[in-house]
GROMACS .gro file of C-alpha atoms in nm:
model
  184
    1UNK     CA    1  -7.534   7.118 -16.466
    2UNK     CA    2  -7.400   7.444 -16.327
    3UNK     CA    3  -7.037   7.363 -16.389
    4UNK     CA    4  -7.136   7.258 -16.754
    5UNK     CA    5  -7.303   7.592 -16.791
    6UNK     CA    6  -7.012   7.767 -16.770
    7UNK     CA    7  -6.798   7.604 -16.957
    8UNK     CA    8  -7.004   7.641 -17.221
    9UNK     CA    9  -6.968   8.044 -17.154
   10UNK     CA   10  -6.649   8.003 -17.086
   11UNK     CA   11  -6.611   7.812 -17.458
   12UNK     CA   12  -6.811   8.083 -17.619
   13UNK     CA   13  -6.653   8.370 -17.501
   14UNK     CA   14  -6.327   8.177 -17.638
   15UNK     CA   15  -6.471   8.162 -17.959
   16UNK     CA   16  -6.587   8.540 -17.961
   17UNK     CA   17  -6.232   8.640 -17.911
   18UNK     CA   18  -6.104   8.433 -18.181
   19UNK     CA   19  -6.368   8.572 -18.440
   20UNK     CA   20  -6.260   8.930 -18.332
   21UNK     CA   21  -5.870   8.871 -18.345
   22UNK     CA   22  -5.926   8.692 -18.689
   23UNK     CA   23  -5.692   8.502 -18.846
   24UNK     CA   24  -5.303   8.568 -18.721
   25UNK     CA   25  -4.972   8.620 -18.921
   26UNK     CA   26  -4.649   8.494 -18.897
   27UNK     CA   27  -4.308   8.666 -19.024
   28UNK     CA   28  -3.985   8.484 -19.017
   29UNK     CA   29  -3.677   8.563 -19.130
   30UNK     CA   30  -3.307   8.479 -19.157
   31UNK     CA   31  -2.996   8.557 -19.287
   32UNK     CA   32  -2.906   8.248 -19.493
   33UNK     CA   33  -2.532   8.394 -19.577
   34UNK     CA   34  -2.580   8.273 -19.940
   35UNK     CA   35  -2.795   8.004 -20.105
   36UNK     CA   36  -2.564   7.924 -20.396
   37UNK     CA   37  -2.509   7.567 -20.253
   38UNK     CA   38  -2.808   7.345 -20.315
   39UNK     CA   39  -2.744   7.159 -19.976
   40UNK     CA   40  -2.837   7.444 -19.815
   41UNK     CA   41  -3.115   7.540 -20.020
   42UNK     CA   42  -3.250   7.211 -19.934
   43UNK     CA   43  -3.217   7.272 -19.546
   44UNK     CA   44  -3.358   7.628 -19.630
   45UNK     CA   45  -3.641   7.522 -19.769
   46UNK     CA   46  -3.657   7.247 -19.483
   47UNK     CA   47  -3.674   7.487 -19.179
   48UNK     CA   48  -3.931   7.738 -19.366
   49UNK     CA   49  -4.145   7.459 -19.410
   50UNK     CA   50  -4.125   7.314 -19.052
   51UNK     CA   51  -4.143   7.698 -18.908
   52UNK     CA   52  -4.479   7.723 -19.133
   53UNK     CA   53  -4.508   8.091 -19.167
   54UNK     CA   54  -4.752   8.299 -19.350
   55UNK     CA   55  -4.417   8.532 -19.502
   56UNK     CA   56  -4.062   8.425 -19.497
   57UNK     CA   57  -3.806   8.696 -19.550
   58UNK     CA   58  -3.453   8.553 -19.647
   59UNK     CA   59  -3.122   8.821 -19.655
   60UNK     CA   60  -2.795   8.761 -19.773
   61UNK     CA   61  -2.911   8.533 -20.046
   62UNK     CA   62  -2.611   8.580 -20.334
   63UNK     CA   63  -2.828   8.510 -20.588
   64UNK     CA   64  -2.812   8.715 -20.894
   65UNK     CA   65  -3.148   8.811 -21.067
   66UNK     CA   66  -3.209   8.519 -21.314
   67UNK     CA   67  -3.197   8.261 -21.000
   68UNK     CA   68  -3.572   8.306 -20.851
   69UNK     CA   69  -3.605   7.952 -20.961
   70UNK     CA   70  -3.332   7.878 -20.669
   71UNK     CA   71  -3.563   7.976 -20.420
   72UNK     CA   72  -3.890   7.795 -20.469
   73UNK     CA   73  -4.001   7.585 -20.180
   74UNK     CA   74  -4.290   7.366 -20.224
   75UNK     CA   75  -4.648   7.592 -20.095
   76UNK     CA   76  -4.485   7.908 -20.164
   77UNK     CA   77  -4.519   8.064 -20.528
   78UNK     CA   78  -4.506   8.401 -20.437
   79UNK     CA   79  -4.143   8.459 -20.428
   80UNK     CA   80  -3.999   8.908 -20.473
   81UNK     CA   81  -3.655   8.973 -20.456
   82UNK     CA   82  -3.399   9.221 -20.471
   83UNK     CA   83  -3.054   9.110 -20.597
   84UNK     CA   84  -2.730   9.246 -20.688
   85UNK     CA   85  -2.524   9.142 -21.056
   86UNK     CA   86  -2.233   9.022 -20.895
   87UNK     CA   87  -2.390   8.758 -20.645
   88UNK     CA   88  -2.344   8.957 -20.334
   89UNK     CA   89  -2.597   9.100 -20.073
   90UNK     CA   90  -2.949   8.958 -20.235
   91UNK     CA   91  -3.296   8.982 -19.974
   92UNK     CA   92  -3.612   8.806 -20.099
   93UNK     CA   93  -4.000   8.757 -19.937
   94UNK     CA   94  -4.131   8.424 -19.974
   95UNK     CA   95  -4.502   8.421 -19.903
   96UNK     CA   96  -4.682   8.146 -19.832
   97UNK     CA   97  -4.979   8.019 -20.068
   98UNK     CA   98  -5.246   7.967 -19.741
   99UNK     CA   99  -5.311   8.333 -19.773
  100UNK     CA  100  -5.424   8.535 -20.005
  101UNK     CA  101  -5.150   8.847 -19.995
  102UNK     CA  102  -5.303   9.116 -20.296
  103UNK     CA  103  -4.927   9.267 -20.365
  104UNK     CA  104  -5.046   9.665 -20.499
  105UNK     CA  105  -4.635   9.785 -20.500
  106UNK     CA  106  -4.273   9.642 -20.465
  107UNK     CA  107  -3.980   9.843 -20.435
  108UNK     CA  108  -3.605   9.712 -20.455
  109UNK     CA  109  -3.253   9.838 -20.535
  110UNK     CA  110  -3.000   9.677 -20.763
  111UNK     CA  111  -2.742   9.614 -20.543
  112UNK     CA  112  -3.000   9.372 -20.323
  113UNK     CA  113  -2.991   9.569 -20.017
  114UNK     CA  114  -3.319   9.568 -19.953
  115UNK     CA  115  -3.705   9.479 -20.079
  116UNK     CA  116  -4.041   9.649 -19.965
  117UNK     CA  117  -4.409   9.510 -20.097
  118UNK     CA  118  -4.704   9.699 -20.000
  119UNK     CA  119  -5.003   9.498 -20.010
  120UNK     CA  120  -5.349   9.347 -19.865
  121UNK     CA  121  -5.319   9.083 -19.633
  122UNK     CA  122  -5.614   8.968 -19.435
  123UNK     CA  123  -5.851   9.279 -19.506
  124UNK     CA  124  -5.576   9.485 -19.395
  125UNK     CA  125  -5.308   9.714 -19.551
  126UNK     CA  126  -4.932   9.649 -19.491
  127UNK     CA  127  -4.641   9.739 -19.584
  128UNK     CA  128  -4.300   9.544 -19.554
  129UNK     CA  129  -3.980   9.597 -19.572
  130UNK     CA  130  -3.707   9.358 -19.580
  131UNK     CA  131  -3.312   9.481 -19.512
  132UNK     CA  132  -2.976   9.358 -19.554
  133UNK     CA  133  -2.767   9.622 -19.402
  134UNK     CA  134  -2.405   9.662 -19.526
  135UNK     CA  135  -2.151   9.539 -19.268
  136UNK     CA  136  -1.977   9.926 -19.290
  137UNK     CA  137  -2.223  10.206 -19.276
  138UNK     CA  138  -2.527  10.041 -19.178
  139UNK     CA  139  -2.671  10.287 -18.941
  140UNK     CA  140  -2.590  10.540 -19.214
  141UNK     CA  141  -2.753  10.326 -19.485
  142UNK     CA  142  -3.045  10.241 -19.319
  143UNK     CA  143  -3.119  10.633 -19.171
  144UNK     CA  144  -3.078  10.726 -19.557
  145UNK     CA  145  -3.328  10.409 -19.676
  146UNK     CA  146  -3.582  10.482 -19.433
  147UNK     CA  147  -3.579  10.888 -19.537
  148UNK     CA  148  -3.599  10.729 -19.881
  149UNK     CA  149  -3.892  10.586 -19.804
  150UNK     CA  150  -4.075  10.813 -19.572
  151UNK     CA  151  -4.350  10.822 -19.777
  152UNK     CA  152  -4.451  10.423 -19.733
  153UNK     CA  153  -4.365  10.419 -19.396
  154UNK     CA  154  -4.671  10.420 -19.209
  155UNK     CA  155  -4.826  10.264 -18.858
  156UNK     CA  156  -4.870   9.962 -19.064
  157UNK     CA  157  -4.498   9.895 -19.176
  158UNK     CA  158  -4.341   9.592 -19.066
  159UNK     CA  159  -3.906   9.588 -19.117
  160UNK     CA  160  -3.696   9.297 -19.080
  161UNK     CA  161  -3.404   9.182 -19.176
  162UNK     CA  162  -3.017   9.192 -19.106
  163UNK     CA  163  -2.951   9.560 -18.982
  164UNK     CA  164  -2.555   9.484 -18.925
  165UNK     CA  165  -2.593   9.699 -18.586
  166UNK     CA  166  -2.485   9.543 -18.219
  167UNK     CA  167  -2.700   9.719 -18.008
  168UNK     CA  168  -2.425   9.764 -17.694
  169UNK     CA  169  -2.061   9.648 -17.721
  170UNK     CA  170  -2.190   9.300 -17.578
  171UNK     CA  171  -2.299   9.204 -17.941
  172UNK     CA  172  -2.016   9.275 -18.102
  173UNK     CA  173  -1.836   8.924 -18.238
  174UNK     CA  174  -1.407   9.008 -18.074
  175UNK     CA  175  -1.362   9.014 -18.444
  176UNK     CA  176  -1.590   9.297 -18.504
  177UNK     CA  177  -1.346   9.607 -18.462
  178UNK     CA  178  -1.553   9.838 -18.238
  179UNK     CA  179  -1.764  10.147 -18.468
  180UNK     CA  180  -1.855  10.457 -18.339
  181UNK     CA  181  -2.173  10.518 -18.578
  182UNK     CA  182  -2.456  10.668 -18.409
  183UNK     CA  183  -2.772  10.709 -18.531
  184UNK     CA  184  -2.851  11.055 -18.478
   0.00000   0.00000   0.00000
């Protein structure tokens, strides 16, 4: 009887903690290097679905603005992008339709660089901002986006993306000529 006793605590004091954490989130995101092909749009929409995330942030898309309809997976309606005339660059935020995300502001350029949404998710106020970094510059570019958008960025911004930065020489593909950015 002793031993049942406390598991019973012990199952109760599990269940506390779960009430106070609340429900969790889940952010994944890739760089599909274009989604033009409707093979890969297929596996896309494949591995989002088996991943199961609450938000789904996607760079590198080369859509151009009229194709939102190219990224609709089934259980995810809620679909913001940023994308550039020509096909190049493109991010996008898929979020998923188990959660209710109240979107109050979205921000993107026109070349498709990057996308922010600020928002209610969960009781909670967040902000996020998705990147696709150019290949040259990005250290520049995403110093200058960031001071851009000082006045969003809060303790409850979340950024993702592709930042195009190695962090040591070690990341650096032998192709990759070596760049002396910094970010100072």
């Amino acid at each position: 009887m002793g031993q049942e006793t406390k598991e019973t605590e012990e199952n109760q004091k599990t269940r506390h903690k779960m009430v106070v954490v609340g429900p969790h989130v889940s952010i994944i995101t890739l760089n599909v290097n274009g989604l033009n092909s409707p093979i890969k749009r297929h596996r896309v929409a494949g591995w989002i679905k088996e991943q199961d995330p609450t938000i789904c942030c996607l760079q590198e898309t080369h859509l151009s603005p009229k194709d939102k309809h190219r990224l609709r997976v089934k259980g995810w309606r809620t679909i913001l992008q940023a994308n550039n005339e020509q096909k190049k660059a493109g991010v996008a935020i898929l979020i998923s339709d188990q959660v209710h995300f109240k979107i109050r502001q979205v921000k993107r350029d026109t070349e498709g660089q990057y996308i922010m949404i600020k928002g209610t998710l969960h009781q909670e106020e967040i902000t996020l901002i998705n990147i696709y970094a150019p290949n040259t510059g990005a250290p520049r570019f995403i110093k200058q986006l960031l001071t851009d958008l000082k006045e969003d960025v809060k303790n409850n911004t979340i950024i993702v993306g592709d930042l195009n930065t190695p962090l040591t020489s070690m990341d650096r593909s032998s192709r990759q000529k070596i760049n002396k950015e910094k970010w100072s």
